[in-house]
């Protein structure tokens, strides 16, 4: 299975490493166009097989990886692709997801840590696009690396790739 890893690093305030400098004149439409461009570029770079999963990461917290993950997911969903956005940051809760999906107490960590949870019951339609679905992180846990590195996670990733055109994993920062 083919993965793409995108690591966006903040170079300056409000400047993500997207080969574009954002200034005050930037409007929402052109901002979303940049994410559409990222998706298109990724597609052309892997013409032999389509990319079905993306991992969005950053070196430290606060660099905007969740913003990138959400906006990229929205840009791809706007093309009519069935997209799942997975909040795979099991080290901290992220309130930004409350803006795009109804509140959910259970999520990825619960699926990985507990037995007999139907993964489809944890996937919620987004509030912003009918093609965008979200799985929240669930309960924050200290053993997150062990859960993410598990065989159950590997099997889940394979299953989700079959159910969606694109799965985007918003992971915890590296440090």
CSV table of C-alpha atoms in Angstrom, one decimal:
chain,number,residue,atom,x,y,z
A,1,UNK,CA,0.0,0.0,0.0
A,2,UNK,CA,1.3,3.4,-1.0
A,3,UNK,CA,1.5,6.2,1.6
A,4,UNK,CA,2.5,9.8,1.2
A,5,UNK,CA,3.9,11.7,4.2
A,6,UNK,CA,3.5,15.4,4.2
A,7,UNK,CA,5.4,17.3,6.8
A,8,UNK,CA,4.4,21.0,7.0
A,9,UNK,CA,6.8,23.1,8.9
A,10,UNK,CA,6.1,26.7,10.0
A,11,UNK,CA,8.8,29.0,8.6
A,12,UNK,CA,7.3,32.2,9.8
A,13,UNK,CA,4.1,33.3,11.4
A,14,UNK,CA,1.2,32.3,9.1
A,15,UNK,CA,3.6,30.8,6.5
A,16,UNK,CA,3.2,27.1,5.9
A,17,UNK,CA,5.7,25.3,3.7
A,18,UNK,CA,3.4,24.9,0.8
A,19,UNK,CA,5.7,26.7,-1.7
A,20,UNK,CA,3.4,29.7,-1.2
A,21,UNK,CA,3.7,32.8,1.0
A,22,UNK,CA,0.3,33.7,2.4
A,23,UNK,CA,-0.4,37.5,2.7
A,24,UNK,CA,-3.3,39.6,3.9
A,25,UNK,CA,-4.9,39.7,0.5
A,26,UNK,CA,-5.4,35.9,0.5
A,27,UNK,CA,-9.1,35.0,0.6
A,28,UNK,CA,-10.7,31.7,1.5
A,29,UNK,CA,-11.1,30.6,-2.1
A,30,UNK,CA,-7.5,31.0,-3.0
A,31,UNK,CA,-6.5,29.3,0.3
A,32,UNK,CA,-8.6,26.3,-0.7
A,33,UNK,CA,-7.1,26.4,-4.2
A,34,UNK,CA,-3.7,25.8,-2.6
A,35,UNK,CA,-4.9,22.6,-1.0
A,36,UNK,CA,-6.5,21.5,-4.2
A,37,UNK,CA,-3.1,22.1,-5.9
A,38,UNK,CA,-1.3,20.0,-3.2
A,39,UNK,CA,-3.8,17.1,-3.9
A,40,UNK,CA,-3.4,17.4,-7.6
A,41,UNK,CA,0.4,17.5,-7.3
A,42,UNK,CA,0.4,14.4,-5.2
A,43,UNK,CA,-1.7,12.6,-7.8
A,44,UNK,CA,0.6,13.4,-10.6
A,45,UNK,CA,3.7,12.3,-8.7
A,46,UNK,CA,2.3,8.8,-8.3
A,47,UNK,CA,0.7,8.0,-11.6
A,48,UNK,CA,1.4,4.3,-11.3
A,49,UNK,CA,-0.9,3.9,-8.3
A,50,UNK,CA,-3.2,6.3,-6.7
A,51,UNK,CA,-2.5,7.5,-3.2
A,52,UNK,CA,-5.2,6.3,-0.8
A,53,UNK,CA,-3.7,7.4,2.5
A,54,UNK,CA,-1.9,10.5,3.7
A,55,UNK,CA,-0.2,11.1,7.0
A,56,UNK,CA,0.0,14.8,8.1
A,57,UNK,CA,2.6,15.5,10.7
A,58,UNK,CA,4.8,18.2,12.1
A,59,UNK,CA,7.9,18.5,14.2
A,60,UNK,CA,6.3,20.3,17.2
A,61,UNK,CA,2.8,21.2,18.3
A,62,UNK,CA,1.2,24.4,17.0
A,63,UNK,CA,2.6,24.2,13.4
A,64,UNK,CA,-0.8,23.9,11.8
A,65,UNK,CA,-0.9,20.3,10.9
A,66,UNK,CA,-4.6,19.9,11.8
A,67,UNK,CA,-5.5,23.0,9.8
A,68,UNK,CA,-3.6,21.5,6.9
A,69,UNK,CA,-5.3,18.1,7.3
A,70,UNK,CA,-8.8,19.5,7.5
A,71,UNK,CA,-8.4,21.9,4.6
A,72,UNK,CA,-6.8,19.2,2.4
A,73,UNK,CA,-9.6,16.8,3.3
A,74,UNK,CA,-12.2,19.5,2.4
A,75,UNK,CA,-10.5,20.3,-0.9
A,76,UNK,CA,-10.5,16.6,-1.9
A,77,UNK,CA,-14.1,16.1,-0.8
A,78,UNK,CA,-15.2,19.1,-2.8
A,79,UNK,CA,-14.0,17.1,-5.9
A,80,UNK,CA,-16.6,14.5,-5.0
A,81,UNK,CA,-14.1,12.0,-3.5
A,82,UNK,CA,-15.2,10.1,-0.5
A,83,UNK,CA,-12.7,11.2,2.2
A,84,UNK,CA,-12.1,10.1,5.8
A,85,UNK,CA,-10.2,12.4,8.1
A,86,UNK,CA,-8.8,10.5,11.1
A,87,UNK,CA,-7.7,12.5,14.1
A,88,UNK,CA,-4.8,10.1,15.0
A,89,UNK,CA,-3.3,12.5,17.6
A,90,UNK,CA,-3.9,10.3,20.6
A,91,UNK,CA,-1.7,12.5,22.9
A,92,UNK,CA,-4.0,15.6,23.0
A,93,UNK,CA,-7.5,16.5,22.2
A,94,UNK,CA,-8.1,19.0,19.4
A,95,UNK,CA,-11.1,21.3,19.5
A,96,UNK,CA,-10.7,22.2,15.8
A,97,UNK,CA,-12.6,19.0,15.0
A,98,UNK,CA,-15.6,20.3,16.9
A,99,UNK,CA,-16.1,22.8,14.0
A,100,UNK,CA,-16.5,20.1,11.3
A,101,UNK,CA,-18.2,17.1,13.1
A,102,UNK,CA,-20.7,16.6,15.9
A,103,UNK,CA,-19.1,15.9,19.3
A,104,UNK,CA,-18.2,12.2,19.8
A,105,UNK,CA,-16.8,10.7,23.0
A,106,UNK,CA,-15.5,7.6,21.3
A,107,UNK,CA,-12.9,7.4,18.5
A,108,UNK,CA,-9.7,5.9,17.2
A,109,UNK,CA,-8.1,5.2,20.6
A,110,UNK,CA,-11.3,3.4,21.8
A,111,UNK,CA,-11.3,1.2,18.8
A,112,UNK,CA,-7.7,0.3,19.2
A,113,UNK,CA,-7.8,-0.2,22.9
A,114,UNK,CA,-11.1,-2.0,23.4
A,115,UNK,CA,-12.5,-5.1,21.9
A,116,UNK,CA,-15.7,-5.4,19.8
A,117,UNK,CA,-16.3,-1.9,18.6
A,118,UNK,CA,-17.6,-1.5,15.1
A,119,UNK,CA,-15.3,1.0,13.4
A,120,UNK,CA,-18.1,2.2,11.3
A,121,UNK,CA,-20.0,3.4,14.4
A,122,UNK,CA,-17.1,5.8,15.1
A,123,UNK,CA,-17.1,7.4,11.6
A,124,UNK,CA,-19.3,10.5,11.5
A,125,UNK,CA,-20.4,12.6,8.5
A,126,UNK,CA,-18.9,16.0,8.6
A,127,UNK,CA,-20.9,19.2,9.0
A,128,UNK,CA,-19.2,20.8,5.9
A,129,UNK,CA,-19.4,18.4,3.0
A,130,UNK,CA,-21.4,15.3,2.3
A,131,UNK,CA,-18.3,13.5,0.9
A,132,UNK,CA,-16.2,14.2,4.1
A,133,UNK,CA,-16.3,11.9,7.0
A,134,UNK,CA,-14.4,12.1,10.4
A,135,UNK,CA,-13.2,9.8,13.0
A,136,UNK,CA,-12.2,11.6,16.2
A,137,UNK,CA,-9.3,10.6,18.4
A,138,UNK,CA,-11.4,9.3,21.3
A,139,UNK,CA,-10.0,9.4,24.8
A,140,UNK,CA,-6.5,10.8,25.1
A,141,UNK,CA,-4.1,8.1,26.3
A,142,UNK,CA,-0.5,7.8,27.4
A,143,UNK,CA,0.2,4.6,25.5
A,144,UNK,CA,-0.6,6.2,22.1
A,145,UNK,CA,2.5,5.0,20.3
A,146,UNK,CA,1.8,1.4,21.2
A,147,UNK,CA,-1.8,1.7,19.9
A,148,UNK,CA,-0.8,3.4,16.7
A,149,UNK,CA,2.0,0.9,16.0
A,150,UNK,CA,-0.3,-2.1,16.7
A,151,UNK,CA,-1.4,-4.8,14.2
A,152,UNK,CA,-5.0,-3.7,14.8
A,153,UNK,CA,-4.1,-0.2,13.5
A,154,UNK,CA,-2.5,-1.8,10.4
A,155,UNK,CA,-5.6,-3.8,9.7
A,156,UNK,CA,-7.8,-0.8,10.3
A,157,UNK,CA,-5.8,1.2,7.8
A,158,UNK,CA,-6.2,-1.4,5.1
A,159,UNK,CA,-9.9,-1.6,5.8
A,160,UNK,CA,-10.4,2.1,5.6
A,161,UNK,CA,-8.5,2.3,2.3
A,162,UNK,CA,-11.1,0.0,0.8
A,163,UNK,CA,-14.0,2.0,2.1
A,164,UNK,CA,-12.8,5.5,1.1
A,165,UNK,CA,-11.1,7.2,-1.9
A,166,UNK,CA,-8.7,8.9,0.5
A,167,UNK,CA,-7.9,8.6,4.2
A,168,UNK,CA,-6.0,11.4,5.9
A,169,UNK,CA,-4.4,10.8,9.2
A,170,UNK,CA,-3.8,13.9,11.4
A,171,UNK,CA,-1.1,12.5,13.7
A,172,UNK,CA,0.6,13.9,16.8
A,173,UNK,CA,3.7,16.0,16.4
A,174,UNK,CA,7.0,14.2,16.4
A,175,UNK,CA,8.4,16.0,19.5
